[in-house]
PDB file of C-alpha atoms and ligand atoms in Angstrom:
ATOM      1  CA  MET P   1      78.779  53.598  51.148  1.00  0.00           C
ATOM      2  CA  ASN P   2      82.216  52.385  50.188  1.00  0.00           C
ATOM      3  CA  SER P   3      84.569  52.597  53.170  1.00  0.00           C
ATOM      4  CA  ASN P   4      87.813  51.417  51.530  1.00  0.00           C
ATOM      5  CA  ILE P   5      89.407  50.529  54.873  1.00  0.00           C
ATOM      6  CA  GLY P   6      93.051  49.780  54.265  1.00  0.00           C
ATOM      7  CA  THR P   7      93.099  50.893  50.617  1.00  0.00           C
ATOM      8  CA  THR P   8      96.648  51.169  49.319  1.00  0.00           C
ATOM      9  CA  TRP P   9      98.230  53.414  46.692  1.00  0.00           C
ATOM     10  CA  GLN P  10     101.658  53.070  45.107  1.00  0.00           C
ATOM     11  CA  ILE P  11     103.791  56.197  44.744  1.00  0.00           C
ATOM     12  CA  GLY P  12     107.048  55.180  43.059  1.00  0.00           C
ATOM     13  CA  GLN P  13     108.684  52.668  45.421  1.00  0.00           C
ATOM     14  CA  THR P  14     106.494  53.728  48.329  1.00  0.00           C
ATOM     15  CA  THR P  15     103.118  52.390  49.432  1.00  0.00           C
ATOM     16  CA  VAL P  16     100.519  54.554  51.126  1.00  0.00           C
ATOM     17  CA  THR P  17      97.643  52.961  53.048  1.00  0.00           C
ATOM     18  CA  ARG P  18      94.645  54.666  54.555  1.00  0.00           C
ATOM     19  CA  ILE P  19      93.990  53.761  58.190  1.00  0.00           C
ATOM     20  CA  GLU P  20      90.403  54.614  58.995  1.00  0.00           C
ATOM     21  CA  GLU P  21      89.068  55.861  62.287  1.00  0.00           C
ATOM     22  CA  LEU P  22      85.673  57.342  61.298  1.00  0.00           C
ATOM     23  CA  LEU P  23      83.648  57.552  58.089  1.00  0.00           C
ATOM     24  CA  GLY P  24      80.056  58.596  57.571  1.00  0.00           C
ATOM     25  CA  PRO P  25      77.481  61.361  57.217  1.00  0.00           C
ATOM     26  CA  SER P  26      78.571  64.244  59.379  1.00  0.00           C
ATOM     27  CA  LEU P  27      78.209  68.025  59.065  1.00  0.00           C
ATOM     28  CA  GLN P  28      75.635  69.718  56.864  1.00  0.00           C
ATOM     29  CA  PRO P  29      77.329  71.598  54.009  1.00  0.00           C
ATOM     30  CA  GLU P  30      76.545  75.016  55.489  1.00  0.00           C
ATOM     31  CA  GLU P  31      77.952  73.906  58.850  1.00  0.00           C
ATOM     32  CA  LEU P  32      81.287  73.145  57.194  1.00  0.00           C
ATOM     33  CA  LEU P  33      81.421  75.798  54.463  1.00  0.00           C
ATOM     34  CA  ALA P  34      80.200  79.315  55.251  1.00  0.00           C
ATOM     35  CA  THR P  35      79.912  80.173  51.545  1.00  0.00           C
ATOM     36  CA  TRP P  36      78.199  76.911  50.522  1.00  0.00           C
ATOM     37  CA  ASP P  37      75.747  77.423  47.663  1.00  0.00           C
ATOM     38  CA  PRO P  38      73.317  74.516  47.151  1.00  0.00           C
ATOM     39  CA  ALA P  39      73.122  75.459  43.456  1.00  0.00           C
ATOM     40  CA  VAL P  40      76.433  73.583  42.975  1.00  0.00           C
ATOM     41  CA  LEU P  41      74.517  70.331  43.459  1.00  0.00           C
ATOM     42  CA  LYS P  42      73.088  70.783  39.937  1.00  0.00           C
ATOM     43  CA  GLU P  43      76.562  70.515  38.449  1.00  0.00           C
ATOM     44  CA  HIS P  44      78.322  68.332  41.023  1.00  0.00           C
ATOM     45  CA  GLY P  45      75.601  66.355  42.818  1.00  0.00           C
ATOM     46  CA  HIS P  46      75.968  63.372  40.449  1.00  0.00           C
ATOM     47  CA  TRP P  47      79.493  62.533  41.655  1.00  0.00           C
ATOM     48  CA  MET P  48      79.079  63.802  45.223  1.00  0.00           C
ATOM     49  CA  ALA P  49      76.353  61.299  46.148  1.00  0.00           C
ATOM     50  CA  PRO P  50      76.637  58.939  47.923  1.00  0.00           C
ATOM     51  CA  ASN P  51      80.350  58.938  48.860  1.00  0.00           C
ATOM     52  CA  PHE P  52      80.683  62.667  49.645  1.00  0.00           C
ATOM     53  CA  TYR P  53      77.115  63.846  50.181  1.00  0.00           C
ATOM     54  CA  HIS P  54      73.825  62.364  51.415  1.00  0.00           C
ATOM     55  CA  PRO P  55      70.992  64.126  49.560  1.00  0.00           C
ATOM     56  CA  SER P  56      68.246  62.670  51.780  1.00  0.00           C
ATOM     57  CA  THR P  57      69.707  64.166  54.968  1.00  0.00           C
ATOM     58  CA  ASN P  58      71.693  67.054  53.418  1.00  0.00           C
ATOM     59  CA  GLN P  59      74.914  65.911  55.107  1.00  0.00           C
ATOM     60  CA  PHE P  60      78.471  65.769  53.863  1.00  0.00           C
ATOM     61  CA  VAL P  61      80.094  62.361  54.209  1.00  0.00           C
ATOM     62  CA  MET P  62      83.388  62.914  56.006  1.00  0.00           C
ATOM     63  CA  SER P  63      86.280  60.670  56.928  1.00  0.00           C
ATOM     64  CA  VAL P  64      88.845  60.846  59.705  1.00  0.00           C
ATOM     65  CA  HIS P  65      91.876  58.750  58.796  1.00  0.00           C
ATOM     66  CA  SER P  66      95.650  58.487  58.986  1.00  0.00           C
ATOM     67  CA  TRP P  67      97.988  57.918  56.074  1.00  0.00           C
ATOM     68  CA  LEU P  68     100.492  55.107  56.583  1.00  0.00           C
ATOM     69  CA  ILE P  69     103.563  55.614  54.395  1.00  0.00           C
ATOM     70  CA  ARG P  70     106.044  52.780  53.839  1.00  0.00           C
ATOM     71  CA  THR P  71     109.201  53.875  52.021  1.00  0.00           C
ATOM     72  CA  PRO P  72     112.133  51.470  51.510  1.00  0.00           C
ATOM     73  CA  HIS P  73     113.647  53.091  54.651  1.00  0.00           C
ATOM     74  CA  HIS P  74     110.906  54.355  56.953  1.00  0.00           C
ATOM     75  CA  THR P  75     107.384  53.738  58.215  1.00  0.00           C
ATOM     76  CA  ILE P  76     105.519  57.002  58.778  1.00  0.00           C
ATOM     77  CA  LEU P  77     102.058  57.813  60.046  1.00  0.00           C
ATOM     78  CA  VAL P  78     100.578  61.153  58.938  1.00  0.00           C
ATOM     79  CA  ASP P  79      97.944  62.580  61.319  1.00  0.00           C
ATOM     80  CA  THR P  80      96.558  60.430  64.106  1.00  0.00           C
ATOM     81  CA  CYS P  81      92.793  61.038  64.152  1.00  0.00           C
ATOM     82  CA  CYS P  82      90.855  61.478  67.437  1.00  0.00           C
ATOM     83  CA  GLY P  83      92.043  58.557  69.573  1.00  0.00           C
ATOM     84  CA  ASN P  84      90.153  56.378  72.034  1.00  0.00           C
ATOM     85  CA  ALA P  85      88.790  57.453  75.421  1.00  0.00           C
ATOM     86  CA  LYS P  86      89.628  61.128  74.957  1.00  0.00           C
ATOM     87  CA  ASN P  87      87.394  63.541  76.868  1.00  0.00           C
ATOM     88  CA  ARG P  88      85.969  65.852  74.159  1.00  0.00           C
ATOM     89  CA  PRO P  89      82.575  67.140  75.309  1.00  0.00           C
ATOM     90  CA  ALA P  90      82.857  70.119  72.926  1.00  0.00           C
ATOM     91  CA  SER P  91      83.206  67.715  69.948  1.00  0.00           C
ATOM     92  CA  PRO P  92      80.502  65.061  70.454  1.00  0.00           C
ATOM     93  CA  HIS P  93      81.562  63.086  67.322  1.00  0.00           C
ATOM     94  CA  PHE P  94      85.029  62.632  68.850  1.00  0.00           C
ATOM     95  CA  HIS P  95      84.089  62.200  72.528  1.00  0.00           C
ATOM     96  CA  ARG P  96      85.238  59.032  74.359  1.00  0.00           C
ATOM     97  CA  LEU P  97      85.585  56.952  71.197  1.00  0.00           C
ATOM     98  CA  ASP P  98      86.250  53.229  71.246  1.00  0.00           C
ATOM     99  CA  MET P  99      87.414  52.447  67.706  1.00  0.00           C
ATOM    100  CA  PRO P 100      89.492  49.498  66.380  1.00  0.00           C
ATOM    101  CA  TYR P 101      92.059  51.876  64.899  1.00  0.00           C
ATOM    102  CA  LEU P 102      95.129  49.936  66.092  1.00  0.00           C
ATOM    103  CA  ASP P 103      93.586  46.671  64.806  1.00  0.00           C
ATOM    104  CA  ARG P 104      93.224  48.320  61.416  1.00  0.00           C
ATOM    105  CA  LEU P 105      96.874  49.385  61.552  1.00  0.00           C
ATOM    106  CA  ARG P 106      97.835  45.770  62.366  1.00  0.00           C
ATOM    107  CA  CYS P 107      95.638  44.532  59.481  1.00  0.00           C
ATOM    108  CA  ALA P 108      97.800  46.698  57.240  1.00  0.00           C
ATOM    109  CA  GLY P 109     100.808  44.761  58.574  1.00  0.00           C
ATOM    110  CA  VAL P 110     102.180  47.356  60.989  1.00  0.00           C
ATOM    111  CA  GLU P 111     102.537  47.190  64.778  1.00  0.00           C
ATOM    112  CA  PRO P 112     102.711  50.430  66.799  1.00  0.00           C
ATOM    113  CA  GLU P 113     106.393  49.598  67.507  1.00  0.00           C
ATOM    114  CA  ASP P 114     107.152  49.694  63.767  1.00  0.00           C
ATOM    115  CA  ILE P 115     106.357  53.385  63.291  1.00  0.00           C
ATOM    116  CA  ASP P 116     109.529  55.499  62.831  1.00  0.00           C
ATOM    117  CA  TYR P 117     107.843  58.888  62.462  1.00  0.00           C
ATOM    118  CA  VAL P 118     104.454  60.316  63.335  1.00  0.00           C
ATOM    119  CA  LEU P 119     103.811  63.614  61.565  1.00  0.00           C
ATOM    120  CA  CYS P 120     100.927  65.840  62.690  1.00  0.00           C
ATOM    121  CA  THR P 121     100.077  68.390  59.984  1.00  0.00           C
ATOM    122  CA  HIS P 122      98.551  70.539  62.724  1.00  0.00           C
ATOM    123  CA  LEU P 123      97.403  70.168  66.324  1.00  0.00           C
ATOM    124  CA  HIS P 124      93.620  70.037  66.016  1.00  0.00           C
ATOM    125  CA  VAL P 125      91.655  67.444  67.982  1.00  0.00           C
ATOM    126  CA  ASP P 126      91.199  65.084  65.004  1.00  0.00           C
ATOM    127  CA  HIS P 127      94.902  65.034  64.008  1.00  0.00           C
ATOM    128  CA  VAL P 128      96.699  64.167  67.253  1.00  0.00           C
ATOM    129  CA  GLY P 129      94.450  61.729  69.141  1.00  0.00           C
ATOM    130  CA  TRP P 130      96.317  58.451  68.605  1.00  0.00           C
ATOM    131  CA  ASN P 131      99.582  60.138  69.566  1.00  0.00           C
ATOM    132  CA  THR P 132      98.771  58.739  73.010  1.00  0.00           C
ATOM    133  CA  ARG P 133      96.731  55.984  74.584  1.00  0.00           C
ATOM    134  CA  LEU P 134      95.500  55.449  78.117  1.00  0.00           C
ATOM    135  CA  LEU P 135      97.663  53.005  80.104  1.00  0.00           C
ATOM    136  CA  ASP P 136      97.006  52.502  83.833  1.00  0.00           C
ATOM    137  CA  GLY P 137      95.288  55.888  84.025  1.00  0.00           C
ATOM    138  CA  ARG P 138      98.085  57.793  82.233  1.00  0.00           C
ATOM    139  CA  TRP P 139      98.404  59.036  78.652  1.00  0.00           C
ATOM    140  CA  VAL P 140     101.489  57.424  77.122  1.00  0.00           C
ATOM    141  CA  PRO P 141     102.879  57.549  73.547  1.00  0.00           C
ATOM    142  CA  THR P 142     101.097  54.942  71.395  1.00  0.00           C
ATOM    143  CA  PHE P 143     104.123  54.528  69.132  1.00  0.00           C
ATOM    144  CA  PRO P 144     107.058  53.830  71.463  1.00  0.00           C
ATOM    145  CA  ASN P 145     109.841  53.974  68.855  1.00  0.00           C
ATOM    146  CA  ALA P 146     108.575  56.941  66.855  1.00  0.00           C
ATOM    147  CA  LYS P 147     109.780  60.486  66.638  1.00  0.00           C
ATOM    148  CA  TYR P 148     106.691  62.711  66.631  1.00  0.00           C
ATOM    149  CA  VAL P 149     107.130  65.574  64.188  1.00  0.00           C
ATOM    150  CA  PHE P 150     105.340  68.853  64.939  1.00  0.00           C
ATOM    151  CA  SER P 151     105.745  72.273  63.365  1.00  0.00           C
ATOM    152  CA  SER P 152     107.326  74.536  65.976  1.00  0.00           C
ATOM    153  CA  LYS P 153     104.918  77.320  64.996  1.00  0.00           C
ATOM    154  CA  GLU P 154     102.012  74.997  65.789  1.00  0.00           C
ATOM    155  CA  LEU P 155     103.573  73.943  69.100  1.00  0.00           C
ATOM    156  CA  GLN P 156     103.998  77.563  70.131  1.00  0.00           C
ATOM    157  CA  PHE P 157     100.447  78.491  69.194  1.00  0.00           C
ATOM    158  CA  TRP P 158      98.662  75.605  70.940  1.00  0.00           C
ATOM    159  CA  ASP P 159     100.766  75.395  74.095  1.00  0.00           C
ATOM    160  CA  PRO P 160      98.471  76.563  76.939  1.00  0.00           C
ATOM    161  CA  SER P 161     101.462  77.727  78.975  1.00  0.00           C
ATOM    162  CA  LEU P 162     102.354  80.187  76.179  1.00  0.00           C
ATOM    163  CA  ASN P 163      98.788  81.081  75.145  1.00  0.00           C
ATOM    164  CA  PRO P 164      96.547  81.174  78.236  1.00  0.00           C
ATOM    165  CA  HIS P 165      93.453  82.267  76.270  1.00  0.00           C
ATOM    166  CA  LEU P 166      92.989  79.011  74.359  1.00  0.00           C
ATOM    167  CA  PRO P 167      89.572  77.352  74.652  1.00  0.00           C
ATOM    168  CA  GLU P 168      89.287  74.560  77.195  1.00  0.00           C
ATOM    169  CA  GLU P 169      89.144  71.769  74.601  1.00  0.00           C
ATOM    170  CA  ALA P 170      92.313  72.934  72.836  1.00  0.00           C
ATOM    171  CA  ARG P 171      94.112  72.953  76.201  1.00  0.00           C
ATOM    172  CA  GLU P 172      92.939  69.442  76.937  1.00  0.00           C
ATOM    173  CA  VAL P 173      93.986  68.203  73.467  1.00  0.00           C
ATOM    174  CA  PHE P 174      97.491  69.577  73.937  1.00  0.00           C
ATOM    175  CA  THR P 175      97.714  68.213  77.467  1.00  0.00           C
ATOM    176  CA  ASP P 176      96.600  64.642  76.747  1.00  0.00           C
ATOM    177  CA  SER P 177      97.896  64.173  73.184  1.00  0.00           C
ATOM    178  CA  VAL P 178     101.012  66.343  72.740  1.00  0.00           C
ATOM    179  CA  LEU P 179     102.616  66.966  76.138  1.00  0.00           C
ATOM    180  CA  PRO P 180     103.053  63.251  77.051  1.00  0.00           C
ATOM    181  CA  VAL P 181     104.987  62.727  73.809  1.00  0.00           C
ATOM    182  CA  ILE P 182     107.273  65.666  74.554  1.00  0.00           C
ATOM    183  CA  ALA P 183     107.708  64.508  78.174  1.00  0.00           C
ATOM    184  CA  ALA P 184     108.803  61.087  76.847  1.00  0.00           C
ATOM    185  CA  GLY P 185     111.514  62.772  74.758  1.00  0.00           C
ATOM    186  CA  GLN P 186     109.835  61.720  71.497  1.00  0.00           C
ATOM    187  CA  GLY P 187     108.859  65.156  70.153  1.00  0.00           C
ATOM    188  CA  GLN P 188     110.718  66.641  67.189  1.00  0.00           C
ATOM    189  CA  ALA P 189     109.954  70.277  66.371  1.00  0.00           C
ATOM    190  CA  VAL P 190     110.523  71.246  62.738  1.00  0.00           C
ATOM    191  CA  ASP P 191     110.400  74.490  60.783  1.00  0.00           C
ATOM    192  CA  THR P 192     107.485  74.910  58.398  1.00  0.00           C
ATOM    193  CA  THR P 193     110.070  74.370  55.635  1.00  0.00           C
ATOM    194  CA  ASP P 194     112.103  71.300  56.533  1.00  0.00           C
ATOM    195  CA  GLN P 195     112.623  67.667  55.564  1.00  0.00           C
ATOM    196  CA  LEU P 196     112.607  64.198  57.100  1.00  0.00           C
ATOM    197  CA  SER P 197     114.750  62.806  54.257  1.00  0.00           C
ATOM    198  CA  ASP P 198     115.618  63.636  50.643  1.00  0.00           C
ATOM    199  CA  SER P 199     112.235  62.265  49.586  1.00  0.00           C
ATOM    200  CA  LEU P 200     110.035  63.569  52.430  1.00  0.00           C
ATOM    201  CA  LEU P 201     109.752  67.339  52.319  1.00  0.00           C
ATOM    202  CA  ILE P 202     107.851  69.528  54.763  1.00  0.00           C
ATOM    203  CA  GLU P 203     106.306  72.777  53.493  1.00  0.00           C
ATOM    204  CA  PRO P 204     104.141  75.459  55.105  1.00  0.00           C
ATOM    205  CA  ALA P 205     100.352  75.341  54.560  1.00  0.00           C
ATOM    206  CA  PRO P 206      99.084  77.997  56.981  1.00  0.00           C
ATOM    207  CA  GLY P 207      95.560  79.389  57.247  1.00  0.00           C
ATOM    208  CA  HIS P 208      93.527  76.511  58.611  1.00  0.00           C
ATOM    209  CA  THR P 209      95.835  76.860  61.616  1.00  0.00           C
ATOM    210  CA  PRO P 210      98.823  79.223  61.986  1.00  0.00           C
ATOM    211  CA  GLY P 211     101.560  76.602  61.615  1.00  0.00           C
ATOM    212  CA  GLN P 212      99.960  73.875  59.518  1.00  0.00           C
ATOM    213  CA  ILE P 213     102.472  71.919  57.414  1.00  0.00           C
ATOM    214  CA  LEU P 214     102.093  69.538  54.498  1.00  0.00           C
ATOM    215  CA  LEU P 215     104.287  66.589  53.545  1.00  0.00           C
ATOM    216  CA  ARG P 216     105.540  65.959  50.004  1.00  0.00           C
ATOM    217  CA  LEU P 217     106.578  62.392  49.250  1.00  0.00           C
ATOM    218  CA  LEU P 218     108.843  62.096  46.195  1.00  0.00           C
ATOM    219  CA  SER P 219     109.535  58.638  44.760  1.00  0.00           C
ATOM    220  CA  GLY P 220     110.766  58.000  41.228  1.00  0.00           C
ATOM    221  CA  GLN P 221     108.842  60.281  38.897  1.00  0.00           C
ATOM    222  CA  ASP P 222     105.799  60.304  41.168  1.00  0.00           C
ATOM    223  CA  GLU P 223     104.756  62.547  44.051  1.00  0.00           C
ATOM    224  CA  GLY P 224     102.133  62.344  46.790  1.00  0.00           C
ATOM    225  CA  VAL P 225     101.149  65.395  48.829  1.00  0.00           C
ATOM    226  CA  PHE P 226      99.642  64.938  52.288  1.00  0.00           C
ATOM    227  CA  ILE P 227      97.728  68.167  52.715  1.00  0.00           C
ATOM    228  CA  GLY P 228      96.139  67.849  56.167  1.00  0.00           C
ATOM    229  CA  ASP P 229      93.168  70.218  56.276  1.00  0.00           C
ATOM    230  CA  VAL P 230      94.068  72.491  53.351  1.00  0.00           C
ATOM    231  CA  MET P 231      90.765  71.080  52.054  1.00  0.00           C
ATOM    232  CA  HIS P 232      87.989  69.279  53.937  1.00  0.00           C
ATOM    233  CA  HIS P 233      85.686  68.304  51.087  1.00  0.00           C
ATOM    234  CA  PRO P 234      86.248  67.636  47.362  1.00  0.00           C
ATOM    235  CA  ILE P 235      83.868  70.438  46.342  1.00  0.00           C
ATOM    236  CA  GLN P 236      86.652  72.822  47.449  1.00  0.00           C
ATOM    237  CA  VAL P 237      88.754  71.622  44.490  1.00  0.00           C
ATOM    238  CA  TYR P 238      86.076  73.154  42.239  1.00  0.00           C
ATOM    239  CA  HIS P 239      85.566  76.154  44.566  1.00  0.00           C
ATOM    240  CA  PRO P 240      89.002  76.788  46.086  1.00  0.00           C
ATOM    241  CA  THR P 241      87.966  80.088  47.681  1.00  0.00           C
ATOM    242  CA  TRP P 242      85.460  78.281  49.920  1.00  0.00           C
ATOM    243  CA  ASN P 243      86.985  77.940  53.390  1.00  0.00           C
ATOM    244  CA  SER P 244      85.832  75.673  56.143  1.00  0.00           C
ATOM    245  CA  ARG P 245      84.420  77.427  59.195  1.00  0.00           C
ATOM    246  CA  PHE P 246      87.388  75.949  61.086  1.00  0.00           C
ATOM    247  CA  CYS P 247      89.972  77.843  59.013  1.00  0.00           C
ATOM    248  CA  MET P 248      91.496  80.430  61.349  1.00  0.00           C
ATOM    249  CA  ASP P 249      92.936  82.858  58.752  1.00  0.00           C
ATOM    250  CA  PRO P 250      90.629  82.822  55.699  1.00  0.00           C
ATOM    251  CA  GLU P 251      92.970  84.689  53.346  1.00  0.00           C
ATOM    252  CA  GLN P 252      95.973  82.493  54.173  1.00  0.00           C
ATOM    253  CA  ALA P 253      93.799  79.379  53.917  1.00  0.00           C
ATOM    254  CA  VAL P 254      92.748  80.297  50.350  1.00  0.00           C
ATOM    255  CA  ASN P 255      96.367  81.090  49.412  1.00  0.00           C
ATOM    256  CA  SER P 256      97.562  77.721  50.728  1.00  0.00           C
ATOM    257  CA  ARG P 257      94.739  75.900  48.905  1.00  0.00           C
ATOM    258  CA  MET P 258      95.504  77.644  45.596  1.00  0.00           C
ATOM    259  CA  ARG P 259      99.206  76.883  45.983  1.00  0.00           C
ATOM    260  CA  VAL P 260      98.528  73.181  46.691  1.00  0.00           C
ATOM    261  CA  LEU P 261      96.114  72.876  43.754  1.00  0.00           C
ATOM    262  CA  ASP P 262      98.554  74.626  41.394  1.00  0.00           C
ATOM    263  CA  HIS P 263     101.382  72.391  42.548  1.00  0.00           C
ATOM    264  CA  CYS P 264      99.367  69.157  42.314  1.00  0.00           C
ATOM    265  CA  ALA P 265      98.009  70.069  38.866  1.00  0.00           C
ATOM    266  CA  GLU P 266     101.452  71.083  37.600  1.00  0.00           C
ATOM    267  CA  ARG P 267     103.134  67.837  38.716  1.00  0.00           C
ATOM    268  CA  HIS P 268     100.053  65.585  38.488  1.00  0.00           C
ATOM    269  CA  CYS P 269     100.602  64.618  42.151  1.00  0.00           C
ATOM    270  CA  LEU P 270      98.372  62.308  44.137  1.00  0.00           C
ATOM    271  CA  MET P 271      96.681  64.606  46.681  1.00  0.00           C
ATOM    272  CA  LEU P 272      95.918  62.950  50.030  1.00  0.00           C
ATOM    273  CA  PRO P 273      93.652  64.954  52.353  1.00  0.00           C
ATOM    274  CA  THR P 274      92.458  63.823  55.800  1.00  0.00           C
ATOM    275  CA  HIS P 275      88.684  64.141  55.491  1.00  0.00           C
ATOM    276  CA  PHE P 276      87.575  63.236  51.946  1.00  0.00           C
ATOM    277  CA  GLY P 277      85.127  60.327  51.598  1.00  0.00           C
ATOM    278  CA  ALA P 278      86.000  57.306  49.445  1.00  0.00           C
ATOM    279  CA  PRO P 279      88.167  56.930  47.459  1.00  0.00           C
ATOM    280  CA  HIS P 280      89.865  59.528  49.710  1.00  0.00           C
ATOM    281  CA  ALA P 281      92.743  60.610  47.422  1.00  0.00           C
ATOM    282  CA  GLY P 282      92.957  61.859  43.858  1.00  0.00           C
ATOM    283  CA  ARG P 283      94.855  63.796  41.236  1.00  0.00           C
ATOM    284  CA  ILE P 284      94.195  67.392  40.259  1.00  0.00           C
ATOM    285  CA  ARG P 285      93.598  68.699  36.743  1.00  0.00           C
ATOM    286  CA  ARG P 286      93.499  72.311  35.771  1.00  0.00           C
ATOM    287  CA  GLY P 287      90.319  73.178  33.878  1.00  0.00           C
ATOM    288  CA  ALA P 288      89.340  76.290  31.941  1.00  0.00           C
ATOM    289  CA  ALA P 289      87.759  78.014  34.944  1.00  0.00           C
ATOM    290  CA  SER P 290      89.095  76.133  37.940  1.00  0.00           C
ATOM    291  CA  PHE P 291      90.421  72.714  38.955  1.00  0.00           C
ATOM    292  CA  SER P 292      88.928  69.248  38.835  1.00  0.00           C
ATOM    293  CA  LEU P 293      89.573  66.044  40.744  1.00  0.00           C
ATOM    294  CA  GLU P 294      90.271  62.592  39.300  1.00  0.00           C
ATOM    295  CA  PHE P 295      89.867  59.562  41.501  1.00  0.00           C
ATOM    296  CA  GLY P 296      91.046  56.067  40.789  1.00  0.00           C
ATOM    297  CA  GLU P 297      94.093  53.821  40.708  1.00  0.00           C
ATOM    298  CA  ALA P 298      94.041  52.646  44.368  1.00  0.00           C
ATOM    299  CA  ARG P 299      94.276  48.895  44.662  1.00  0.00           C
TER     300      ARG P 299
HETATM  301 ZN1  LIG I   1      90.755  67.864  60.578  1.00  0.00          ZN
END
């Protein structure tokens, strides 16, 4: 399996590097996609194996990674994976990890102090973990000079003090990975339509979670779109009505996916999801019946 740790793409004057936390065989297709139909393997199995699907074990290959964006002006980290030492008994794959994530960031030439913005597309367990690290028994912000950008809708939904009926794990995620950042004065709540600069635009992508946002990076004639969990697996490009079982509002999730695919096809954007196996990012083409995905061009 090709891991492509630290692979870099060029979008106009901006470089984008994947910072890996986890990559490997994970959920079975029907565990991820309620409407999974194994008949699609006839048409798509040839490109899905081995980087996106393991036929011998019937498992999807999934990644958990961050996107490191370096513009001429800012260094930005999109989504922060699961983090080390987090107590996640309900998510065994993410429980008490000890991964060299910060070493991989340094290998890409960036120290935690260099990050100007952290943007979490949404507040699920695998998108906020490295927001904090354990220091002398306390969770402290991993990126001391960063503003952490959260959608205010997401903050309101996942805050246990506002929503007492959240499951225990969601409460713990918010408490150890979001609250310490806010307590340190580093949180920045944004609307679901907002911007970090003229070339970094925030747009709503609800459905997977109520306040999920995506980030559009415009540079020169090119555009990259960081879509969070609008899609979890490349087969969803070919079957955009297939939701993950983790999508909270199925109808909204399909609408957001269709909108992203239309947009990326229209502008031939590089689409950068959080969980696709190698090569992790690609461009969308509109076909006669649906969409297709083109990989390539990373260096
Ligand atoms: Zn995710």
